[in-house]
Tab-separated table of C-alpha atoms in Angstrom:
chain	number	residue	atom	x	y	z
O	1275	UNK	CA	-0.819	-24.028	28.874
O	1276	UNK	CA	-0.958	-23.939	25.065
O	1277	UNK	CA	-0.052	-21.164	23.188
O	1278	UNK	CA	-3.266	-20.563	21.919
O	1279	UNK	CA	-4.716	-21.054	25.976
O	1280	UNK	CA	-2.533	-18.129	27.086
O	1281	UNK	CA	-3.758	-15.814	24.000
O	1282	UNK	CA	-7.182	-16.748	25.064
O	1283	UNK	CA	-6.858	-16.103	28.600
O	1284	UNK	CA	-4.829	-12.847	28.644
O	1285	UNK	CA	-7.052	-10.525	25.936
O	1286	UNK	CA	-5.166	-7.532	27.879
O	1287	UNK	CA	-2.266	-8.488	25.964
O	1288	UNK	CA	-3.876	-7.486	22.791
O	1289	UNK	CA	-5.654	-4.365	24.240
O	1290	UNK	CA	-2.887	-3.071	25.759
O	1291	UNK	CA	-0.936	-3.981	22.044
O	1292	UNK	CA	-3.870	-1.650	20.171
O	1293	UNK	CA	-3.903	1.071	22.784
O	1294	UNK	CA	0.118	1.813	22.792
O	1295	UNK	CA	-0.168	1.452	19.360
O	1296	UNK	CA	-3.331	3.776	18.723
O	1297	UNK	CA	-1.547	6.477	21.239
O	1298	UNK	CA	1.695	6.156	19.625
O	1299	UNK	CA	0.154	7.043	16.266
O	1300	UNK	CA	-2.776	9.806	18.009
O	1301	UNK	CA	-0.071	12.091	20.044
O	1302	UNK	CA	2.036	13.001	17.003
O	1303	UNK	CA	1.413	16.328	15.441
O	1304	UNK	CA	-0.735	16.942	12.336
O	1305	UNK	CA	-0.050	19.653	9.947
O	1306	UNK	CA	-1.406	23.321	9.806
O	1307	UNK	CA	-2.912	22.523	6.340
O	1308	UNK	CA	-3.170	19.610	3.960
O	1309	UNK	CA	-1.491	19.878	0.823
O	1310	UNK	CA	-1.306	18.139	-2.497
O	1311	UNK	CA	-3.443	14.845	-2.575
O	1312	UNK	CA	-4.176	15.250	0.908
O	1313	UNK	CA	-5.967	18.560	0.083
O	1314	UNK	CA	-7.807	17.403	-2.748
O	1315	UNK	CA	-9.499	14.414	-0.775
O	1316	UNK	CA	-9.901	16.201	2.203
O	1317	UNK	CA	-11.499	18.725	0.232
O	1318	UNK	CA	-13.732	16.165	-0.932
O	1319	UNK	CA	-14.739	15.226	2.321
O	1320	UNK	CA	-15.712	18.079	3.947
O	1321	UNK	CA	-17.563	19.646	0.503
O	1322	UNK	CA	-20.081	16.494	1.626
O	1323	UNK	CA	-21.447	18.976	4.545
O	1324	UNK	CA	-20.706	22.126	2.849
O	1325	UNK	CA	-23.295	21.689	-0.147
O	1326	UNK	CA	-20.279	22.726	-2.560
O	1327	UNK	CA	-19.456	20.045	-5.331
O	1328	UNK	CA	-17.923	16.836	-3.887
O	1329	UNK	CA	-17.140	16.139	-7.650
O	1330	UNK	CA	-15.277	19.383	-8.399
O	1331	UNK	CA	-13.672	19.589	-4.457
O	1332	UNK	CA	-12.343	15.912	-4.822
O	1333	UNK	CA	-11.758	14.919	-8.092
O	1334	UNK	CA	-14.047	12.814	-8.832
O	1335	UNK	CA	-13.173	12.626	-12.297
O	1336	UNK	CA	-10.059	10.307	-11.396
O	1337	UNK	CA	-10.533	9.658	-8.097
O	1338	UNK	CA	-12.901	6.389	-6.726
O	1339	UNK	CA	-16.884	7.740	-5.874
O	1340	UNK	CA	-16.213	6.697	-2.440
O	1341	UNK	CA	-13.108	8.185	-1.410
O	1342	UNK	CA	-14.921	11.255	-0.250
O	1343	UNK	CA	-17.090	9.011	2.480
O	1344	UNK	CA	-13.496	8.082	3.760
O	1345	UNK	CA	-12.996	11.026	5.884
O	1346	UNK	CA	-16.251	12.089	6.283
O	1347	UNK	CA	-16.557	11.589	9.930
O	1348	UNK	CA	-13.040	14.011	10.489
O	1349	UNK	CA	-14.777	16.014	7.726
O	1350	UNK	CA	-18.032	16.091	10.255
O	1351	UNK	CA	-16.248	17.372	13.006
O	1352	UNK	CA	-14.483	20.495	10.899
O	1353	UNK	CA	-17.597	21.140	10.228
O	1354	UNK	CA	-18.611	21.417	13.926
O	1355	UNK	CA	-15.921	22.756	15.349
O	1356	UNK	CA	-14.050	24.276	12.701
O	1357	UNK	CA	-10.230	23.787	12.913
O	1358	UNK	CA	-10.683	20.146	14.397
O	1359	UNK	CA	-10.483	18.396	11.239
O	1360	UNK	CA	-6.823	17.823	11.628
O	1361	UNK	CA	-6.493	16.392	14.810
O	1362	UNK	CA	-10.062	14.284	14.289
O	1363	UNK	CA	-7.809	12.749	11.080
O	1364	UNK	CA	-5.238	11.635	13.209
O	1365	UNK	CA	-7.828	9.744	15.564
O	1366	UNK	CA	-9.573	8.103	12.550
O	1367	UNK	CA	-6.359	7.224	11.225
O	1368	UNK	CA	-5.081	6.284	14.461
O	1369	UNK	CA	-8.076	3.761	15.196
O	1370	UNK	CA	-6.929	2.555	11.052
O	1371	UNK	CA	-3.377	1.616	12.402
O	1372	UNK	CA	-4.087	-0.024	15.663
O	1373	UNK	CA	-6.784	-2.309	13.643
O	1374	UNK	CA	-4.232	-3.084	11.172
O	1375	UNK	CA	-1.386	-4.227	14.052
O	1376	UNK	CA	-3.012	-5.799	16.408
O	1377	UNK	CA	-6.421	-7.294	14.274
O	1378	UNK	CA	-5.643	-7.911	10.797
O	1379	UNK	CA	-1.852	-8.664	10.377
O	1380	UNK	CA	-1.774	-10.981	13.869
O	1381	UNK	CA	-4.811	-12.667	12.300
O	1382	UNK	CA	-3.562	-13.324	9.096
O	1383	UNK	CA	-0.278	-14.615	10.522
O	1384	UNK	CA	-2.091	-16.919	12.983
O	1385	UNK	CA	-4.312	-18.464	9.966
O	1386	UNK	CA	-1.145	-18.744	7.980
O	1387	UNK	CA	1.223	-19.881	10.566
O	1388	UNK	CA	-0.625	-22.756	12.181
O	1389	UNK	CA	-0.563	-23.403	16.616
O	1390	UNK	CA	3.187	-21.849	16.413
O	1391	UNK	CA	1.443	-18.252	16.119
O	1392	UNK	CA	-1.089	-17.666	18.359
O	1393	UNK	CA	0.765	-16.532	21.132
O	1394	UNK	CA	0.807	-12.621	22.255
O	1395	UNK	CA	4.496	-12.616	21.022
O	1396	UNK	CA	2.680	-12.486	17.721
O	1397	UNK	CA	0.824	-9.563	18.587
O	1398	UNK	CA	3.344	-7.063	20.190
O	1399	UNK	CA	5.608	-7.874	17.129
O	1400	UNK	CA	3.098	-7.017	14.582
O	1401	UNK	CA	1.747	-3.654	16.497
O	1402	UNK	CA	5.517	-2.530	16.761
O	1403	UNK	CA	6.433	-3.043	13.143
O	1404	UNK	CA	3.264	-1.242	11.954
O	1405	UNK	CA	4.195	1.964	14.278
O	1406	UNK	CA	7.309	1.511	12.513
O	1407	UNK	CA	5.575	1.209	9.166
O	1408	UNK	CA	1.954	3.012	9.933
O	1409	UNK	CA	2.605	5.815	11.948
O	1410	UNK	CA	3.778	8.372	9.854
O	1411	UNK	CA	0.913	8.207	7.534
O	1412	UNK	CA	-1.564	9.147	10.555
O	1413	UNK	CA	-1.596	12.991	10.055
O	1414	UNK	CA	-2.881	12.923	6.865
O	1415	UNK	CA	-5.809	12.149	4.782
O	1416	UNK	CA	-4.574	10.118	2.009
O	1417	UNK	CA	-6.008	6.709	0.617
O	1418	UNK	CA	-3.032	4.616	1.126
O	1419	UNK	CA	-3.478	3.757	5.159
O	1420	UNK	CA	-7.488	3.210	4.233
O	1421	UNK	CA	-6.817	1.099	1.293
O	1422	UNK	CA	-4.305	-0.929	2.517
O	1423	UNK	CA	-6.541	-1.845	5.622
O	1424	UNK	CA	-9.359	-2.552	4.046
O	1425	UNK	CA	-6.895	-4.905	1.633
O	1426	UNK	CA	-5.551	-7.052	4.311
O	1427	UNK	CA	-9.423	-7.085	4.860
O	1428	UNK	CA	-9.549	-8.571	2.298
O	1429	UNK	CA	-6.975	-11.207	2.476
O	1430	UNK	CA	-8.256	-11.895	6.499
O	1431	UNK	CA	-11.531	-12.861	5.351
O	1432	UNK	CA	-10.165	-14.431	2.150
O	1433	UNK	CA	-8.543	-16.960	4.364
O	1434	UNK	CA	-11.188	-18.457	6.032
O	1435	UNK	CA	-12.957	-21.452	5.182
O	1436	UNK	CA	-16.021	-22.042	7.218
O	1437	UNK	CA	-18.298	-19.675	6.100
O	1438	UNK	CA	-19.856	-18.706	2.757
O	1439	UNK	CA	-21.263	-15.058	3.588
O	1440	UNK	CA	-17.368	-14.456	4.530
O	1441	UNK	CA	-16.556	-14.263	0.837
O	1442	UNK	CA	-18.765	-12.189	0.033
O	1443	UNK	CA	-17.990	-9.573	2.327
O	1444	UNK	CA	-14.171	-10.401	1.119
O	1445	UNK	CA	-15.348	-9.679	-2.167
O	1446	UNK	CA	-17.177	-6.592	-1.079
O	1447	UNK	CA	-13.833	-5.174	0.399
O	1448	UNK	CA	-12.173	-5.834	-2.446
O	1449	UNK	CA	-14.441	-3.729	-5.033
O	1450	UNK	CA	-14.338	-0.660	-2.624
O	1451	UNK	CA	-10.464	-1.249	-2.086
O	1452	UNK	CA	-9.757	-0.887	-5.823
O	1453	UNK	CA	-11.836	1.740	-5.897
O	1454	UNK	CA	-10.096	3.808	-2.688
O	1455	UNK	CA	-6.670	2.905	-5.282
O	1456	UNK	CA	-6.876	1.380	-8.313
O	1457	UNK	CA	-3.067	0.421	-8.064
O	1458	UNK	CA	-4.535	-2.412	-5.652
O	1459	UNK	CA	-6.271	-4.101	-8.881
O	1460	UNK	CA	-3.319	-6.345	-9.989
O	1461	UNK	CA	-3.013	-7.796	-6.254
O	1462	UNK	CA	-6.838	-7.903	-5.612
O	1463	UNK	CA	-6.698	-10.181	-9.308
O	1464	UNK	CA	-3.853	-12.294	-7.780
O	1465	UNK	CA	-6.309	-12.856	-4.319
O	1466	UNK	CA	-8.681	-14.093	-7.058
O	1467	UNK	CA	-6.639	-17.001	-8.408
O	1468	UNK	CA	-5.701	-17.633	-4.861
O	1469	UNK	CA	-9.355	-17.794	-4.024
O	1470	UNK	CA	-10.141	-20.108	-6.429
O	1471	UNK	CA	-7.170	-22.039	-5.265
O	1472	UNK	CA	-8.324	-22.098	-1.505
O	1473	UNK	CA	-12.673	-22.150	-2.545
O	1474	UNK	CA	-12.788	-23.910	-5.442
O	1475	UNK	CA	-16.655	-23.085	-6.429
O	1476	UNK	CA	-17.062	-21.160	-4.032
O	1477	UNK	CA	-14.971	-18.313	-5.926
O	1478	UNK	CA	-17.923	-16.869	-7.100
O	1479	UNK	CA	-19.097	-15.682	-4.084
O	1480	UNK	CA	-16.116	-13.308	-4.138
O	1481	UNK	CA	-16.703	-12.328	-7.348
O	1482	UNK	CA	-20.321	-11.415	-6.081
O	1483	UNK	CA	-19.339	-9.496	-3.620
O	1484	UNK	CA	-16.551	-7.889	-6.014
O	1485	UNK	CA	-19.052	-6.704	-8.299
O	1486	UNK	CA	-21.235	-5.224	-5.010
O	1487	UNK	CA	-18.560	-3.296	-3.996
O	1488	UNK	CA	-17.680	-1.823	-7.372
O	1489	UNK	CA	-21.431	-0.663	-8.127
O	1490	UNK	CA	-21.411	2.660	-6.319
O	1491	UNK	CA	-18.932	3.678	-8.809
O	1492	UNK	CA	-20.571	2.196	-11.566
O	1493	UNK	CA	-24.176	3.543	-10.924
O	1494	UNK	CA	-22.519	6.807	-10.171
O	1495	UNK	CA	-20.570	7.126	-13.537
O	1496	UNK	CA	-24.122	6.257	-15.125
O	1497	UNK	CA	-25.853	9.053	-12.924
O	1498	UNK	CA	-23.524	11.575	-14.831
O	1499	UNK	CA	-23.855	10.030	-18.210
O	1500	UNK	CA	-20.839	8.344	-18.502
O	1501	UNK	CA	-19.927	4.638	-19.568
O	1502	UNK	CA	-20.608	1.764	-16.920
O	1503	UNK	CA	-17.075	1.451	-16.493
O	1504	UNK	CA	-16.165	-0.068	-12.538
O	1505	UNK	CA	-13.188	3.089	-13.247
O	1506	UNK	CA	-13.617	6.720	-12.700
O	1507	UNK	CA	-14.748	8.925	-15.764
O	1508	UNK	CA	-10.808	10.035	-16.151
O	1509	UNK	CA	-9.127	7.011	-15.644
O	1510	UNK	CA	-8.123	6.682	-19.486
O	1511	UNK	CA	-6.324	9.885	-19.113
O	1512	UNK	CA	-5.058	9.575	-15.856
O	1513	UNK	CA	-3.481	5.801	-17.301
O	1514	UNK	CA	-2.163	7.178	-20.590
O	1515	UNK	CA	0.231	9.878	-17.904
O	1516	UNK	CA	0.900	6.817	-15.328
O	1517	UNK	CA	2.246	4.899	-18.602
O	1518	UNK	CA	4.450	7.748	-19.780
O	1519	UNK	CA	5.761	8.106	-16.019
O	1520	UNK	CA	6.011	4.644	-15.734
O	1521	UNK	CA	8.813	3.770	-19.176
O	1522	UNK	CA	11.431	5.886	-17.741
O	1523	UNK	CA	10.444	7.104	-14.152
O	1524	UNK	CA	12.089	4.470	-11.270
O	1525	UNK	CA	10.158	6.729	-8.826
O	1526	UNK	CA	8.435	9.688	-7.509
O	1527	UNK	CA	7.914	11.545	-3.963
O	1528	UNK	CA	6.076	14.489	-3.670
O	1529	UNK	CA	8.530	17.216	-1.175
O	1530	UNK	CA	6.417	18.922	1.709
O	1531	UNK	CA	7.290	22.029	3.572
O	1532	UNK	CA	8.797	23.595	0.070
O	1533	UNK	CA	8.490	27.079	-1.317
O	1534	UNK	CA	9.264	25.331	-4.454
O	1535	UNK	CA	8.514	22.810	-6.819
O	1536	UNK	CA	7.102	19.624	-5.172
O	1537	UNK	CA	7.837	17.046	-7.697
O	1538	UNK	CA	11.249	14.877	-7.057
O	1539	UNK	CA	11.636	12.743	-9.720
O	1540	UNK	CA	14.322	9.609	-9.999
O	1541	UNK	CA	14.619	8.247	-13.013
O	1542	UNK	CA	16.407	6.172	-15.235
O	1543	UNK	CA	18.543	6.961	-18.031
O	1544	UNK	CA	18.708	4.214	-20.346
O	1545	UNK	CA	15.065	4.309	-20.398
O	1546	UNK	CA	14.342	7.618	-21.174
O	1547	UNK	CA	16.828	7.877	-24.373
O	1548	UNK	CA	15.010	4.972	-25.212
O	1549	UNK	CA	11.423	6.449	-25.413
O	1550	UNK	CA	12.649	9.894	-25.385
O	1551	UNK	CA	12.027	9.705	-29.108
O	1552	UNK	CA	8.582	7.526	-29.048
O	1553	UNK	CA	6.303	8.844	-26.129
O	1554	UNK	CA	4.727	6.157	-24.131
O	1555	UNK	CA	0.847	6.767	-24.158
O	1556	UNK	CA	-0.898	3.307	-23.007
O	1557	UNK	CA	-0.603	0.121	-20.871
O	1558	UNK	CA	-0.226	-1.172	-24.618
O	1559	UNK	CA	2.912	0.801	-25.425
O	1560	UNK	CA	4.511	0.482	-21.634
O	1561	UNK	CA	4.690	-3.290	-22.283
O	1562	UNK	CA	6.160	-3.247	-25.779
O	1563	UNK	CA	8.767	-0.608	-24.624
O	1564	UNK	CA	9.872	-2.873	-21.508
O	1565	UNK	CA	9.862	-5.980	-23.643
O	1566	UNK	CA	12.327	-3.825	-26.637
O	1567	UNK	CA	14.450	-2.934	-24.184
O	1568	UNK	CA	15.633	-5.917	-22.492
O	1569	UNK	CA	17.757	-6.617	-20.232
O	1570	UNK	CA	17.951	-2.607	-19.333
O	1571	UNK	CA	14.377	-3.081	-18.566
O	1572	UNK	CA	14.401	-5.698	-16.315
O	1573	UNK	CA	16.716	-3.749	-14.258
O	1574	UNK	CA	14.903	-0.754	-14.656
O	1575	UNK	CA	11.831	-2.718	-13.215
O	1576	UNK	CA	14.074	-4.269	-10.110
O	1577	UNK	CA	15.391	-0.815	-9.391
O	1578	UNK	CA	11.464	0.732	-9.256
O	1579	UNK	CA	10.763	-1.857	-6.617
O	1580	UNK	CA	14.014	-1.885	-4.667
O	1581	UNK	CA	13.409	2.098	-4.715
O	1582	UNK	CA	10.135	1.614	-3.788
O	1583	UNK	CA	11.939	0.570	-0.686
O	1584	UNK	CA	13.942	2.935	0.408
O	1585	UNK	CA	12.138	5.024	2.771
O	1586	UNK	CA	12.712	7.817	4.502
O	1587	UNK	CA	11.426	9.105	8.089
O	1588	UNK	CA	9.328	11.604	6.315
O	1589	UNK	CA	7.397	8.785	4.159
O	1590	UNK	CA	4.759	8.993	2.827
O	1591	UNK	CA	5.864	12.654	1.764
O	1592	UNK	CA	9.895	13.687	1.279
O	1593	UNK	CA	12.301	15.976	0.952
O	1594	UNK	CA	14.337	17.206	-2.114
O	1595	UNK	CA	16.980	14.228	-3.676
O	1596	UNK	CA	19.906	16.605	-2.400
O	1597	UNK	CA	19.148	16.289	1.278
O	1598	UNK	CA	17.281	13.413	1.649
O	1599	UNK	CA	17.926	10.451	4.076
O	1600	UNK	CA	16.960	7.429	3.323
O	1601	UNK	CA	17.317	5.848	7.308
O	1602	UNK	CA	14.331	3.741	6.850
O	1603	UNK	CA	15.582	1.511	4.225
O	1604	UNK	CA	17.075	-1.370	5.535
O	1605	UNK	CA	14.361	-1.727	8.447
O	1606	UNK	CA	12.198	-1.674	5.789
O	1607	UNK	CA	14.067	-4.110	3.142
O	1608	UNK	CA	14.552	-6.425	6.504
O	1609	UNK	CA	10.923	-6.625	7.046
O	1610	UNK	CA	9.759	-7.492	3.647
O	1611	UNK	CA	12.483	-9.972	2.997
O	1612	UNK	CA	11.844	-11.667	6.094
O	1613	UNK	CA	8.738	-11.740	5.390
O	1614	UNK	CA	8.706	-13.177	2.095
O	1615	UNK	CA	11.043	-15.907	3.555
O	1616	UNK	CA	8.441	-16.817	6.297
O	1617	UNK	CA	5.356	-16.790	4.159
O	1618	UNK	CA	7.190	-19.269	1.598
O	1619	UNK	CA	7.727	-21.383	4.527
O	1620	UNK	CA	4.332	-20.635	6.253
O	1621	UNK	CA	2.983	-23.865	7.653
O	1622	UNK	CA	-0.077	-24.311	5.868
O	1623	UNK	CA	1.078	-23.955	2.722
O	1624	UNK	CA	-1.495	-23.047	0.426
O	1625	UNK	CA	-2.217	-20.021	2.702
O	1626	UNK	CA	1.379	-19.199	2.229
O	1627	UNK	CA	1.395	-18.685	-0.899
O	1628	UNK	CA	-1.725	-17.044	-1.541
O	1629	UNK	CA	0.004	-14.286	0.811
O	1630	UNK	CA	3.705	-14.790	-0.969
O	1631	UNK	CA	2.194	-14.366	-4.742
O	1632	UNK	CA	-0.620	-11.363	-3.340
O	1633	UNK	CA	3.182	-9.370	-2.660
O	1634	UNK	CA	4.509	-10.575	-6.193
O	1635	UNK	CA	1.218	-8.977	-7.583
O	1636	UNK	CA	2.044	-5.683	-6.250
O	1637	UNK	CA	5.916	-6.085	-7.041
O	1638	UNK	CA	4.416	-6.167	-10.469
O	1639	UNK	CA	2.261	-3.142	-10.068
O	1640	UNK	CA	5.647	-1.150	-8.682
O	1641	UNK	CA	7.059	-2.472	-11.735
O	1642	UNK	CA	4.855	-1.030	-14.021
O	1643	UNK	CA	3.742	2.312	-12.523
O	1644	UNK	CA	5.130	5.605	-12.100
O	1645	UNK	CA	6.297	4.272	-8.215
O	1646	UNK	CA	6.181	6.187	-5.450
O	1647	UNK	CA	7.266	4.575	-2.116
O	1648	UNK	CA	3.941	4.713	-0.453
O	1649	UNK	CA	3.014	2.403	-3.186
O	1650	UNK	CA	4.888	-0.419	-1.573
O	1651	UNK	CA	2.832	-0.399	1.163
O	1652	UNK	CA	0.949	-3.376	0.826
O	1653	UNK	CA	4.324	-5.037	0.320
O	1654	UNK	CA	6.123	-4.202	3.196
O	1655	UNK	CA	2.848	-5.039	5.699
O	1656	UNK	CA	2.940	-8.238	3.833
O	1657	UNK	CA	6.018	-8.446	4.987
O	1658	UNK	CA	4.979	-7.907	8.206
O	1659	UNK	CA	2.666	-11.073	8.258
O	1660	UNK	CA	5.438	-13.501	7.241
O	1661	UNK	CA	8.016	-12.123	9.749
O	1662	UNK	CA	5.435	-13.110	12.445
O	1663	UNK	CA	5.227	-15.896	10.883
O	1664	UNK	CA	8.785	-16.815	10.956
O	1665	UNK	CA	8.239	-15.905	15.107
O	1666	UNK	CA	6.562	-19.167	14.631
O	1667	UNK	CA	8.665	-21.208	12.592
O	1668	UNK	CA	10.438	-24.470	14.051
O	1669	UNK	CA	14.281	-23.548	14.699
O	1670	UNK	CA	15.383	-26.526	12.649
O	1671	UNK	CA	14.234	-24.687	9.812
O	1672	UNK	CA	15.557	-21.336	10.182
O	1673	UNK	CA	18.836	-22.948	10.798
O	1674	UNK	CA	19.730	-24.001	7.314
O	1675	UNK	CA	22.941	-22.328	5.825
O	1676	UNK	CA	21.225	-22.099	2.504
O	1677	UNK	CA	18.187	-20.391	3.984
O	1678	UNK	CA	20.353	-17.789	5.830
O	1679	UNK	CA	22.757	-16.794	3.013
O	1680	UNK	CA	19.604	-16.770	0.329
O	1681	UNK	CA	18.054	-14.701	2.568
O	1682	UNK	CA	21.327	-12.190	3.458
O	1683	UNK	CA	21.874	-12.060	-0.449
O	1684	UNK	CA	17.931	-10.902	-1.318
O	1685	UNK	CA	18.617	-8.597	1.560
O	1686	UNK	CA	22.003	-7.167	0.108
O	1687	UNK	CA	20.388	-7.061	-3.403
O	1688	UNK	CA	17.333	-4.924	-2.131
O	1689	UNK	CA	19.347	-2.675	-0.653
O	1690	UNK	CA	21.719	-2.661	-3.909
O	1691	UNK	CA	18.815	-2.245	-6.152
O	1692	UNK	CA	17.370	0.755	-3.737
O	1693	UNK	CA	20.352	2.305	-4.107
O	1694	UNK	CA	20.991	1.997	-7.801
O	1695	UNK	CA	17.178	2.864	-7.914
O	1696	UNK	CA	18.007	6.599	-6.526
O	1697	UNK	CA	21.091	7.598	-8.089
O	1698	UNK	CA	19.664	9.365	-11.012
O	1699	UNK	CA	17.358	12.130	-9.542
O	1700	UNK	CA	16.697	15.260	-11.565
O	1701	UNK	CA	16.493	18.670	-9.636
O	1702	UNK	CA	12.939	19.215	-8.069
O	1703	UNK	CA	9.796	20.116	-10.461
O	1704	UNK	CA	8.275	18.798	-13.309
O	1705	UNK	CA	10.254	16.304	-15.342
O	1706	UNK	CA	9.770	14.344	-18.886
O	1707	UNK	CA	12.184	11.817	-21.071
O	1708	UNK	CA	14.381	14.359	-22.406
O	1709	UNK	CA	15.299	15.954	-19.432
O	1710	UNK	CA	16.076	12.473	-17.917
O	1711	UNK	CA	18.084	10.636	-20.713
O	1712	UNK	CA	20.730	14.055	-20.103
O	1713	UNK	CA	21.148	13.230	-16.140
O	1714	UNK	CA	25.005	11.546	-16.732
C-alpha cells in the first residue's frame, strides 16, 4: 500500500494525533489571574459582554480591532459562569494547538514534501514537536498561539493551486493575522512575493482578500475619526518605542510570579554606547544606526535571533536573568535548523522556498525589533514543517558529509549566538541605553 493509501485508510491515526495532543495541552493548569498582556486582552474580551469600553479595557489604541473577538467565546463563558474563563482559555487554546499539529503543519509538509510525506509518521512527528513548542502558551490569552495559526493559515492555503477562491481566503487570513500582530507584516510581505512566484496573475486575488481582512480595522479607525490607516490609531507611537528598544535591546521577557519589576532586559553593549548619545526614534533612524555601526551590528542582529532562541520551560513568560534556565534551547535550535535544512531541500522546490524565505522574513523582523522569544514563533513551527519534511527526504541525500557538518556548524553557531545573545542582562525593571552601555 502507498504511503498516501495507508494515511487515507487509517484517519484514526490523525484523530488519535489531535486528541493526545489537544489533552496534553487542556489538562495543564491555568493561572489564578492573567497578568500583563494577557490581562489587557483578556480584558478586552470579556468588556465585549460587560457593556464597559472594549477600547479602553483592551487597548485598542495599539492593539488590532479584532483582537478582542479572539477570546470572546472564553470571555462568554466568564461571563456565565464567572471564574470559568481560565480554564475555557485553555480549551480554546487547546483546540488552537491540536489544529496547528496535526492540520496545518502535516499539511504544509505534505504539499511541500511531495508522496515521501503523506504517511502518519508525518503526523505524530508534527503533533509531538508542537506540544513541545505549543503547549506552554495554552493557559493564556495572548495573540501569539492565534496569530501564528491563523499564519500557517495562511501559508496552507497559499500553497495550493487549484482553486481561485483559496487565495482569497489566504489573503483574508493574512489581513486579520497582521492585524492579531503586526510583527507578522514583514513575513506576510515575503508570502506575497512567494505568491506571485507560485500564482503569477493570480496574486491579486490575495491581495483582495488582504485588503478584506484589513478593513475592520480600517473602517473602525474611521468610525473614531482617525486616519484610514490598515494600523491601530497608536501604532506611530508604539513604533517610535519598538525602534528605541530595538538599536540596543538583543531581547526582552516579561518575569511572572514576581513581587517585583517584570521587565528582564538583555542587551547589548556596543550598541547602546553607540546610540546612548543619539536616541533612536523611527524605523528611519533604526536602519541608519545598524548600517553606522557595522560589523557590531550585524552581530548584534545574529545575537537577537539566536536569543530569540533560547527558550526556557516557562516560555512564553520567564524568570529573572539570575535564575533562569534556558533547557529548551537546543531542542529548539535543533528544530529550526533542521528545518531550514529540509525545506531548502523540500522536493518541490518552489514550495520550498516560499516556506525557507517566509522564516528569513521573520529572522528579519527578530532582527529589527525589540525581540522577545515568543516572537520566534513562527520560526521555530517553520521549522517544524521542514523537519517533517526531512522525515521524507531520500537517504542518499541526507547522507552527504557536507550536508551534515553545514548543518552541525549552523547548529553550533545558533547555540553560540544564543548564548552570546544573553550574556549582557541588566537587573530586572525598566531599562534604557545608558544603563546598558555600563553592563561590563
Amino acid at each position: 500500500m502507498s504511503e498516501s493509501g495507508s494515511t487515507r485508510s487509517r484517519p484514526w491515526l490523525t484523530v488519535s494525533a489531535g486528541v493526545a495532543l489537544f489533552l496534553l495541552s487542556a489538562v495543564q493548569q491555568w493561572p489564578s489571574a492573567f497578568r500583563y498582556d494577557a490581562a489587557v486582552y483578556w480584558s478586552g474580551s470579556v468588556a465585549l459582554f460587560t457593556g464597559d469600553s472594549t477600547y479602553d479595557r483592551g487597548w485598542l489604541e495599539l492593539r488590532g480591532f479584532l483582537t478582542p473577538f479572539v477570546y470572546a467565546p472564553a470571555a462568554l463563558v466568564e461571563r456565565l459562569f464567572a471564574g470559568a474563563g481560565g480554564p475555557a482559555v485553555l480549551v480554546e487554546n487547546a483546540l488552537l494547538v491540536a489544529v496547528a499539529g496535526v492540520v496545518l503543519l502535516p499539511g504544509i509538509a505534505r504539499t511541500v514534501g511531495g508522496p515521501r510525506t503523506q504517511g502518519p509518521l508525518v503526523t505524530w512527528l508534527c503533533a509531538g514537536l508542537s506540544w513541545l513548542v505549543l503547549g506552554r502558551f495554552a493557559p493564556y490569552p495572548l495573540m501569539d498561539l492565534p496569530a501564528v495559526v491563523l499564519f500557517l493559515t495562511v501559508l496552507r492555503l497559499a500553497l495550493v493551486r487549484s482553486r481561485w477562491g483559496v487565495l482569497v481566503l489566504a489573503g483574508v487570513a493574512a489581513g486579520v493575522t497582521v492585524n492579531l500582530r503586526p510583527a507578522y507584516l514583514i513575513p506576510v510581505g515575503a508570502v506575497v512575493v512567494g505568491v506571485v512566484v507560485l500564482h503569477r496573475s493570480r496574486a491579486v486575488l490575495f491581495l483582495v482578500g488582504a485588503v478584506l481582512g484589513s478593513l475592520p480595522q480600517v473602517v473602525f479607525n474611521v468610525a473614531r475619526g482617525a486616519a484610514p490607516s490598515l494600523m491601530p490609531a497608536g501604532t506611530p507611537g508604539l513604533m517610535s518605542l519598538q525602534a528605541s528598544y530595538a538599536s540596543y535591546v538583543v531581547r526582552y521577557d516579561t518575569i511572572i510570579d514576581t513581587s517585583g519589576p517584570p521587565q528582564q532586559f538583555y542587551c547589548d553593549p556596543s550598541m547602546a554606547h553607540a546610540v546612548a548619545g543619539h536616541p533612536v526614534t523611527s524605523t528611519g533612524q533604526l536602519a541608519k544606526a545598524l548600517l553606522t555601526n557595522l560589523p557590531e551590528s550585524v552581530a548584534f542582529m545574529l545575537k537577537k535571533v539566536g536569543a530569540a532562541l533560547a527558550w526556557s520551560s516557562s516560555t512564553p513568560y520567564s524568570t529573572a536573568a539570575a535564575v533562569e534556565r534556558y533547557d529548551l534551547a537546543l531542542p529548539i535550535v535543533l528544530i529550526t535548523v533542521i528545518g531550514a535544512f529540509g525545506l531548502v531541500l523540500a522536493a518541490r522546490r518552489r514550495e520550498g522556498l516560499l516556506l525557507a524565505g517566509s522564516g528569513l522574513a521573520v529572522c528579519l523582523s527578530l532582527m529589527t525589533s525589540a525581540t522577545e522569544t515568543r516572537f520566534a514563533l513562527p520560526l521555530v513551527l517553520l521549522g517544524i514543517v521542514g523537519c517533517a519534511v526531512t522525515v521524507g527526504l531520500p537517504a542518499t541525500r541526507l547522507r552527504s558529509t557536507r550536508l551534515l557538518v553545514a548543518a552541525a556548524a549552523v547548529v553550533v553557531l545558533g547555540l553560540a549566538f544564543a548564548a552570546w545573545g544573553v550574556a549582557d542582562a541588566l537587573p530586572p525593571g525598566p531599562a534604557g541605553a545608558a544603563q546598558c552601555a555600563t553592563v561590563r
